mmCIF file of C-alpha atoms in Angstrom:
data_model
loop_
_atom_site.group_PDB
_atom_site.id
_atom_site.type_symbol
_atom_site.label_atom_id
_atom_site.label_comp_id
_atom_site.label_asym_id
_atom_site.label_seq_id
_atom_site.Cartn_x
_atom_site.Cartn_y
_atom_site.Cartn_z
ATOM 1 C CA UNK Z 1 0.813 -1.130 -16.857
ATOM 2 C CA UNK Z 2 -0.206 2.284 -15.602
ATOM 3 C CA UNK Z 3 2.625 4.530 -14.391
ATOM 4 C CA UNK Z 4 2.444 7.152 -11.640
ATOM 5 C CA UNK Z 5 5.270 9.673 -11.407
ATOM 6 C CA UNK Z 6 6.104 11.717 -8.313
ATOM 7 C CA UNK Z 7 8.965 14.148 -7.613
ATOM 8 C CA UNK Z 8 11.639 12.426 -5.513
ATOM 9 C CA UNK Z 9 11.709 15.168 -2.918
ATOM 10 C CA UNK Z 10 9.945 18.283 -1.675
ATOM 11 C CA UNK Z 11 11.339 20.636 0.945
ATOM 12 C CA UNK Z 12 9.209 23.025 2.960
ATOM 13 C CA UNK Z 13 9.639 25.316 5.951
ATOM 14 C CA UNK Z 14 7.468 24.834 9.019
ATOM 15 C CA UNK Z 15 4.159 26.648 8.727
ATOM 16 C CA UNK Z 16 4.328 26.767 4.950
ATOM 17 C CA UNK Z 17 2.427 24.685 2.385
ATOM 18 C CA UNK Z 18 3.783 21.540 0.725
ATOM 19 C CA UNK Z 19 2.378 20.341 -2.573
ATOM 20 C CA UNK Z 20 3.166 16.847 -3.825
ATOM 21 C CA UNK Z 21 2.209 15.937 -7.362
ATOM 22 C CA UNK Z 22 1.343 12.578 -8.875
ATOM 23 C CA UNK Z 23 1.355 12.397 -12.647
ATOM 24 C CA UNK Z 24 -0.404 9.796 -14.764
ATOM 25 C CA UNK Z 25 -2.163 9.537 -18.098
ATOM 26 C CA UNK Z 26 -5.671 10.971 -17.616
ATOM 27 C CA UNK Z 27 -5.358 10.418 -13.867
ATOM 28 C CA UNK Z 28 -8.276 12.810 -13.418
ATOM 29 C CA UNK Z 29 -10.571 9.974 -14.481
ATOM 30 C CA UNK Z 30 -9.389 7.764 -11.620
ATOM 31 C CA UNK Z 31 -9.709 7.850 -7.840
ATOM 32 C CA UNK Z 32 -6.402 8.740 -6.231
ATOM 33 C CA UNK Z 33 -5.336 7.769 -2.737
ATOM 34 C CA UNK Z 34 -2.403 9.089 -0.719
ATOM 35 C CA UNK Z 35 -0.329 7.394 1.980
ATOM 36 C CA UNK Z 36 2.131 8.776 4.478
ATOM 37 C CA UNK Z 37 5.019 6.548 5.522
ATOM 38 C CA UNK Z 38 7.399 7.490 8.317
ATOM 39 C CA UNK Z 39 10.737 5.663 8.706
ATOM 40 C CA UNK Z 40 10.328 2.113 9.925
ATOM 41 C CA UNK Z 41 6.541 2.311 9.898
ATOM 42 C CA UNK Z 42 3.749 1.043 7.691
ATOM 43 C CA UNK Z 43 2.006 3.422 5.290
ATOM 44 C CA UNK Z 44 -0.993 5.322 6.623
ATOM 45 C CA UNK Z 45 -3.883 6.415 4.414
ATOM 46 C CA UNK Z 46 -4.180 10.212 4.614
ATOM 47 C CA UNK Z 47 -6.419 10.996 1.627
ATOM 48 C CA UNK Z 48 -8.720 8.707 -0.357
ATOM 49 C CA UNK Z 49 -10.913 9.150 -3.414
ATOM 50 C CA UNK Z 50 -8.975 12.254 -4.469
ATOM 51 C CA UNK Z 51 -9.927 14.518 -1.569
ATOM 52 C CA UNK Z 52 -11.558 12.674 1.353
ATOM 53 C CA UNK Z 53 -9.816 12.230 4.692
ATOM 54 C CA UNK Z 54 -10.062 9.179 6.926
ATOM 55 C CA UNK Z 55 -11.117 9.733 10.494
ATOM 56 C CA UNK Z 56 -8.266 11.148 12.559
ATOM 57 C CA UNK Z 57 -6.372 12.768 9.681
ATOM 58 C CA UNK Z 58 -5.944 16.532 10.181
ATOM 59 C CA UNK Z 59 -7.736 18.954 7.877
ATOM 60 C CA UNK Z 60 -4.295 20.241 6.916
ATOM 61 C CA UNK Z 61 -4.121 17.314 4.479
ATOM 62 C CA UNK Z 62 -6.129 17.838 1.310
ATOM 63 C CA UNK Z 63 -6.148 16.491 -2.206
ATOM 64 C CA UNK Z 64 -7.191 17.393 -5.726
ATOM 65 C CA UNK Z 65 -7.168 15.606 -9.068
ATOM 66 C CA UNK Z 66 -7.622 16.858 -12.597
ATOM 67 C CA UNK Z 67 -6.267 16.145 -16.039
ATOM 68 C CA UNK Z 68 -2.947 14.357 -15.820
ATOM 69 C CA UNK Z 69 -2.006 15.437 -12.292
ATOM 70 C CA UNK Z 70 -3.214 14.733 -8.771
ATOM 71 C CA UNK Z 71 -1.936 16.812 -5.886
ATOM 72 C CA UNK Z 72 -1.625 16.264 -2.153
ATOM 73 C CA UNK Z 73 -1.453 19.537 -0.249
ATOM 74 C CA UNK Z 74 -0.190 19.789 3.308
ATOM 75 C CA UNK Z 75 -1.002 23.159 4.858
ATOM 76 C CA UNK Z 76 0.743 24.647 7.865
ATOM 77 C CA UNK Z 77 3.422 21.997 7.696
ATOM 78 C CA UNK Z 78 4.733 20.613 10.982
ATOM 79 C CA UNK Z 79 7.937 18.756 11.770
ATOM 80 C CA UNK Z 80 5.890 15.604 12.253
ATOM 81 C CA UNK Z 81 4.793 15.705 8.602
ATOM 82 C CA UNK Z 82 8.290 14.754 7.474
ATOM 83 C CA UNK Z 83 7.820 11.418 5.728
ATOM 84 C CA UNK Z 84 7.566 9.643 2.402
ATOM 85 C CA UNK Z 85 4.276 10.089 0.559
ATOM 86 C CA UNK Z 86 2.882 7.713 -2.048
ATOM 87 C CA UNK Z 87 -0.049 8.123 -4.399
ATOM 88 C CA UNK Z 88 -2.042 5.065 -5.523
ATOM 89 C CA UNK Z 89 -4.762 4.368 -8.050
ATOM 90 C CA UNK Z 90 -6.871 1.486 -9.195
ATOM 91 C CA UNK Z 91 -6.427 0.858 -12.905
ATOM 92 C CA UNK Z 92 -9.570 -0.975 -13.918
ATOM 93 C CA UNK Z 93 -8.286 -1.675 -17.406
ATOM 94 C CA UNK Z 94 -5.227 -3.529 -16.191
ATOM 95 C CA UNK Z 95 -4.587 -6.954 -14.763
ATOM 96 C CA UNK Z 96 -2.207 -5.155 -12.412
ATOM 97 C CA UNK Z 97 -4.904 -2.982 -10.884
ATOM 98 C CA UNK Z 98 -3.251 -1.483 -7.801
ATOM 99 C CA UNK Z 99 -0.503 0.914 -8.786
ATOM 100 C CA UNK Z 100 1.630 3.024 -6.454
ATOM 101 C CA UNK Z 101 3.538 6.147 -7.334
ATOM 102 C CA UNK Z 102 7.290 6.379 -7.062
ATOM 103 C CA UNK Z 103 7.134 8.204 -3.746
ATOM 104 C CA UNK Z 104 8.103 11.687 -2.544
ATOM 105 C CA UNK Z 105 10.270 12.448 0.451
ATOM 106 C CA UNK Z 106 8.984 15.536 2.251
ATOM 107 C CA UNK Z 107 11.655 17.308 4.257
ATOM 108 C CA UNK Z 108 10.718 19.949 6.794
ATOM 109 C CA UNK Z 109 13.501 22.511 6.888
ATOM 110 C CA UNK D 1 -10.347 -1.345 15.370
ATOM 111 C CA UNK D 2 -9.012 -3.837 12.865
ATOM 112 C CA UNK D 3 -5.438 -4.965 13.414
ATOM 113 C CA UNK D 4 -3.232 -7.010 11.096
ATOM 114 C CA UNK D 5 -0.065 -8.790 12.161
ATOM 115 C CA UNK D 6 2.416 -10.464 9.839
ATOM 116 C CA UNK D 7 4.513 -13.424 10.920
ATOM 117 C CA UNK D 8 6.995 -15.787 9.338
ATOM 118 C CA UNK D 9 10.696 -16.488 8.815
ATOM 119 C CA UNK D 10 12.909 -13.440 8.409
ATOM 120 C CA UNK D 11 15.489 -15.320 6.355
ATOM 121 C CA UNK D 12 14.878 -17.501 3.301
ATOM 122 C CA UNK D 13 17.474 -19.222 1.137
ATOM 123 C CA UNK D 14 17.701 -18.479 -2.584
ATOM 124 C CA UNK D 15 15.460 -20.743 -4.676
ATOM 125 C CA UNK D 16 13.402 -21.465 -1.576
ATOM 126 C CA UNK D 17 9.825 -20.499 -0.754
ATOM 127 C CA UNK D 18 8.883 -17.450 1.286
ATOM 128 C CA UNK D 19 5.909 -18.102 3.566
ATOM 129 C CA UNK D 20 4.109 -15.456 5.601
ATOM 130 C CA UNK D 21 0.866 -15.293 7.538
ATOM 131 C CA UNK D 22 -1.287 -12.297 8.399
ATOM 132 C CA UNK D 23 -3.481 -12.614 11.468
ATOM 133 C CA UNK D 24 -6.570 -10.400 11.482
ATOM 134 C CA UNK D 25 -8.046 -9.194 14.770
ATOM 135 C CA UNK D 26 -10.830 -6.782 15.637
ATOM 136 C CA UNK D 27 -12.916 -7.972 12.699
ATOM 137 C CA UNK D 28 -13.837 -11.026 10.673
ATOM 138 C CA UNK D 29 -11.860 -12.059 7.644
ATOM 139 C CA UNK D 30 -15.210 -13.139 6.212
ATOM 140 C CA UNK D 31 -16.514 -9.577 6.037
ATOM 141 C CA UNK D 32 -16.801 -7.664 2.750
ATOM 142 C CA UNK D 33 -13.112 -6.949 2.388
ATOM 143 C CA UNK D 34 -10.240 -8.020 0.202
ATOM 144 C CA UNK D 35 -6.966 -8.906 1.903
ATOM 145 C CA UNK D 36 -3.727 -7.963 0.199
ATOM 146 C CA UNK D 37 0.002 -8.479 0.360
ATOM 147 C CA UNK D 38 2.211 -5.517 -0.528
ATOM 148 C CA UNK D 39 5.994 -5.383 -0.401
ATOM 149 C CA UNK D 40 8.706 -2.744 -0.231
ATOM 150 C CA UNK D 41 12.357 -3.484 -1.032
ATOM 151 C CA UNK D 42 14.795 -1.600 1.204
ATOM 152 C CA UNK D 43 14.887 2.073 0.214
ATOM 153 C CA UNK D 44 12.375 1.581 -2.590
ATOM 154 C CA UNK D 45 8.679 2.002 -3.280
ATOM 155 C CA UNK D 46 5.581 -0.102 -2.728
ATOM 156 C CA UNK D 47 4.581 -3.048 -4.923
ATOM 157 C CA UNK D 48 1.213 -4.797 -4.753
ATOM 158 C CA UNK D 49 1.599 -8.585 -4.780
ATOM 159 C CA UNK D 50 -1.944 -9.874 -4.737
ATOM 160 C CA UNK D 51 -5.209 -10.154 -2.827
ATOM 161 C CA UNK D 52 -7.782 -12.661 -1.653
ATOM 162 C CA UNK D 53 -11.461 -12.611 -0.701
ATOM 163 C CA UNK D 54 -12.852 -14.894 1.995
ATOM 164 C CA UNK D 55 -14.479 -16.980 -0.722
ATOM 165 C CA UNK D 56 -11.014 -17.834 -1.978
ATOM 166 C CA UNK D 57 -11.104 -15.607 -5.049
ATOM 167 C CA UNK D 58 -7.705 -14.150 -5.804
ATOM 168 C CA UNK D 59 -6.043 -11.510 -7.955
ATOM 169 C CA UNK D 60 -2.283 -11.411 -8.499
ATOM 170 C CA UNK D 61 0.293 -9.003 -9.868
ATOM 171 C CA UNK D 62 1.082 -10.421 -13.337
ATOM 172 C CA UNK D 63 4.807 -9.954 -12.794
ATOM 173 C CA UNK D 64 4.706 -12.326 -9.794
ATOM 174 C CA UNK D 65 1.727 -14.509 -10.648
ATOM 175 C CA UNK D 66 3.707 -17.585 -11.624
ATOM 176 C CA UNK D 67 5.382 -17.686 -8.200
ATOM 177 C CA UNK D 68 2.647 -16.448 -5.838
ATOM 178 C CA UNK D 69 -0.077 -18.243 -3.932
ATOM 179 C CA UNK D 70 -2.370 -16.458 -1.472
ATOM 180 C CA UNK D 71 -4.729 -18.504 0.668
ATOM 181 C CA UNK D 72 -7.219 -17.862 3.459
ATOM 182 C CA UNK D 73 -7.978 -19.768 6.672
ATOM 183 C CA UNK D 74 -11.323 -18.549 7.937
ATOM 184 C CA UNK D 75 -11.199 -20.759 11.018
ATOM 185 C CA UNK D 76 -8.061 -18.929 12.176
ATOM 186 C CA UNK D 77 -9.080 -15.529 10.806
ATOM 187 C CA UNK D 78 -5.875 -15.265 8.828
ATOM 188 C CA UNK D 79 -4.506 -15.346 5.317
ATOM 189 C CA UNK D 80 -1.152 -16.371 3.934
ATOM 190 C CA UNK D 81 1.398 -15.685 1.221
ATOM 191 C CA UNK D 82 3.710 -18.136 -0.483
ATOM 192 C CA UNK D 83 6.322 -16.894 -2.944
ATOM 193 C CA UNK D 84 8.409 -19.569 -4.595
ATOM 194 C CA UNK D 85 11.822 -19.599 -6.276
ATOM 195 C CA UNK D 86 12.941 -16.504 -4.405
ATOM 196 C CA UNK D 87 16.045 -14.498 -5.238
ATOM 197 C CA UNK D 88 17.772 -11.560 -3.599
ATOM 198 C CA UNK D 89 15.382 -9.303 -5.518
ATOM 199 C CA UNK D 90 12.567 -10.597 -3.298
ATOM 200 C CA UNK D 91 14.229 -9.160 -0.188
ATOM 201 C CA UNK D 92 11.721 -6.653 1.153
ATOM 202 C CA UNK D 93 9.438 -5.617 3.956
ATOM 203 C CA UNK D 94 6.188 -7.481 3.387
ATOM 204 C CA UNK D 95 2.940 -5.871 4.493
ATOM 205 C CA UNK D 96 -0.543 -7.269 4.692
ATOM 206 C CA UNK D 97 -3.376 -4.798 4.185
ATOM 207 C CA UNK D 98 -7.144 -4.552 3.961
ATOM 208 C CA UNK D 99 -9.233 -3.131 1.136
ATOM 209 C CA UNK D 100 -12.957 -2.639 1.618
ATOM 210 C CA UNK D 101 -14.687 -4.388 -1.265
ATOM 211 C CA UNK D 102 -16.374 -1.247 -2.602
ATOM 212 C CA UNK D 103 -13.179 0.832 -2.342
ATOM 213 C CA UNK D 104 -9.836 0.825 -4.105
ATOM 214 C CA UNK D 105 -7.608 2.026 -1.270
ATOM 215 C CA UNK D 106 -5.910 0.147 1.564
ATOM 216 C CA UNK D 107 -7.228 1.407 4.888
ATOM 217 C CA UNK D 108 -5.564 -0.904 7.396
ATOM 218 C CA UNK D 109 -2.007 -2.203 7.228
ATOM 219 C CA UNK D 110 0.101 -4.541 9.286
ATOM 220 C CA UNK D 111 3.368 -3.280 10.749
ATOM 221 C CA UNK D 112 5.351 -5.177 8.130
ATOM 222 C CA UNK D 113 7.972 -7.884 8.369
ATOM 223 C CA UNK D 114 11.403 -7.884 6.756
ATOM 224 C CA UNK D 115 12.249 -10.969 4.745
ATOM 225 C CA UNK D 116 15.823 -11.346 3.571
ATOM 226 C CA UNK D 117 16.765 -13.803 0.844
ATOM 227 C CA UNK D 118 20.310 -14.970 1.457
ATOM 228 C CA UNK D 119 22.306 -18.138 1.794
#
């Protein structure tokens, strides 16, 4: 099945920019979604279809996708952004179509 | 605003069957959405289990397919998960989630329920 690889952790100072990568074979040909999960809570969709934001998600969250890497960018990072982040794709060629990345813990210093 | 709420036993014995229900409110389960179960072992990542449409059509994760049954009860606006022959490896927080039929992301999630497999 399709594999999505994320760095285990990213650290960033408040006010700076955090970039979280999601690697997969030719991921640029797929739609990538990103979820934020705070401790003890359910995941929340923060970016869908590579770069769109659901209603209520700050513009500080943005996404891009090309080649073998998708990226979630969090600008002007706040303490409240500290969470785990997961990428997810739909692999149409697989009978296991909904694949999640390994997850990245974002720590705000 | 759609809301999903999981319910079911928090403790299941090894070799037993895990049974959970997801109640949907704020919208009809018969709308153009797929309804999924996703789980997360303690300290680990997310794993998609399977999904169902209101017609009863289902898709399952191949690694769990032989043990999973997802069903829908339109009269109660809810859907359910049964996972048989459970082991400690099935201990996880189980989430129900919605996917709009024309999309491939999960836009609404339940709060999750922890199921522990232990004797």
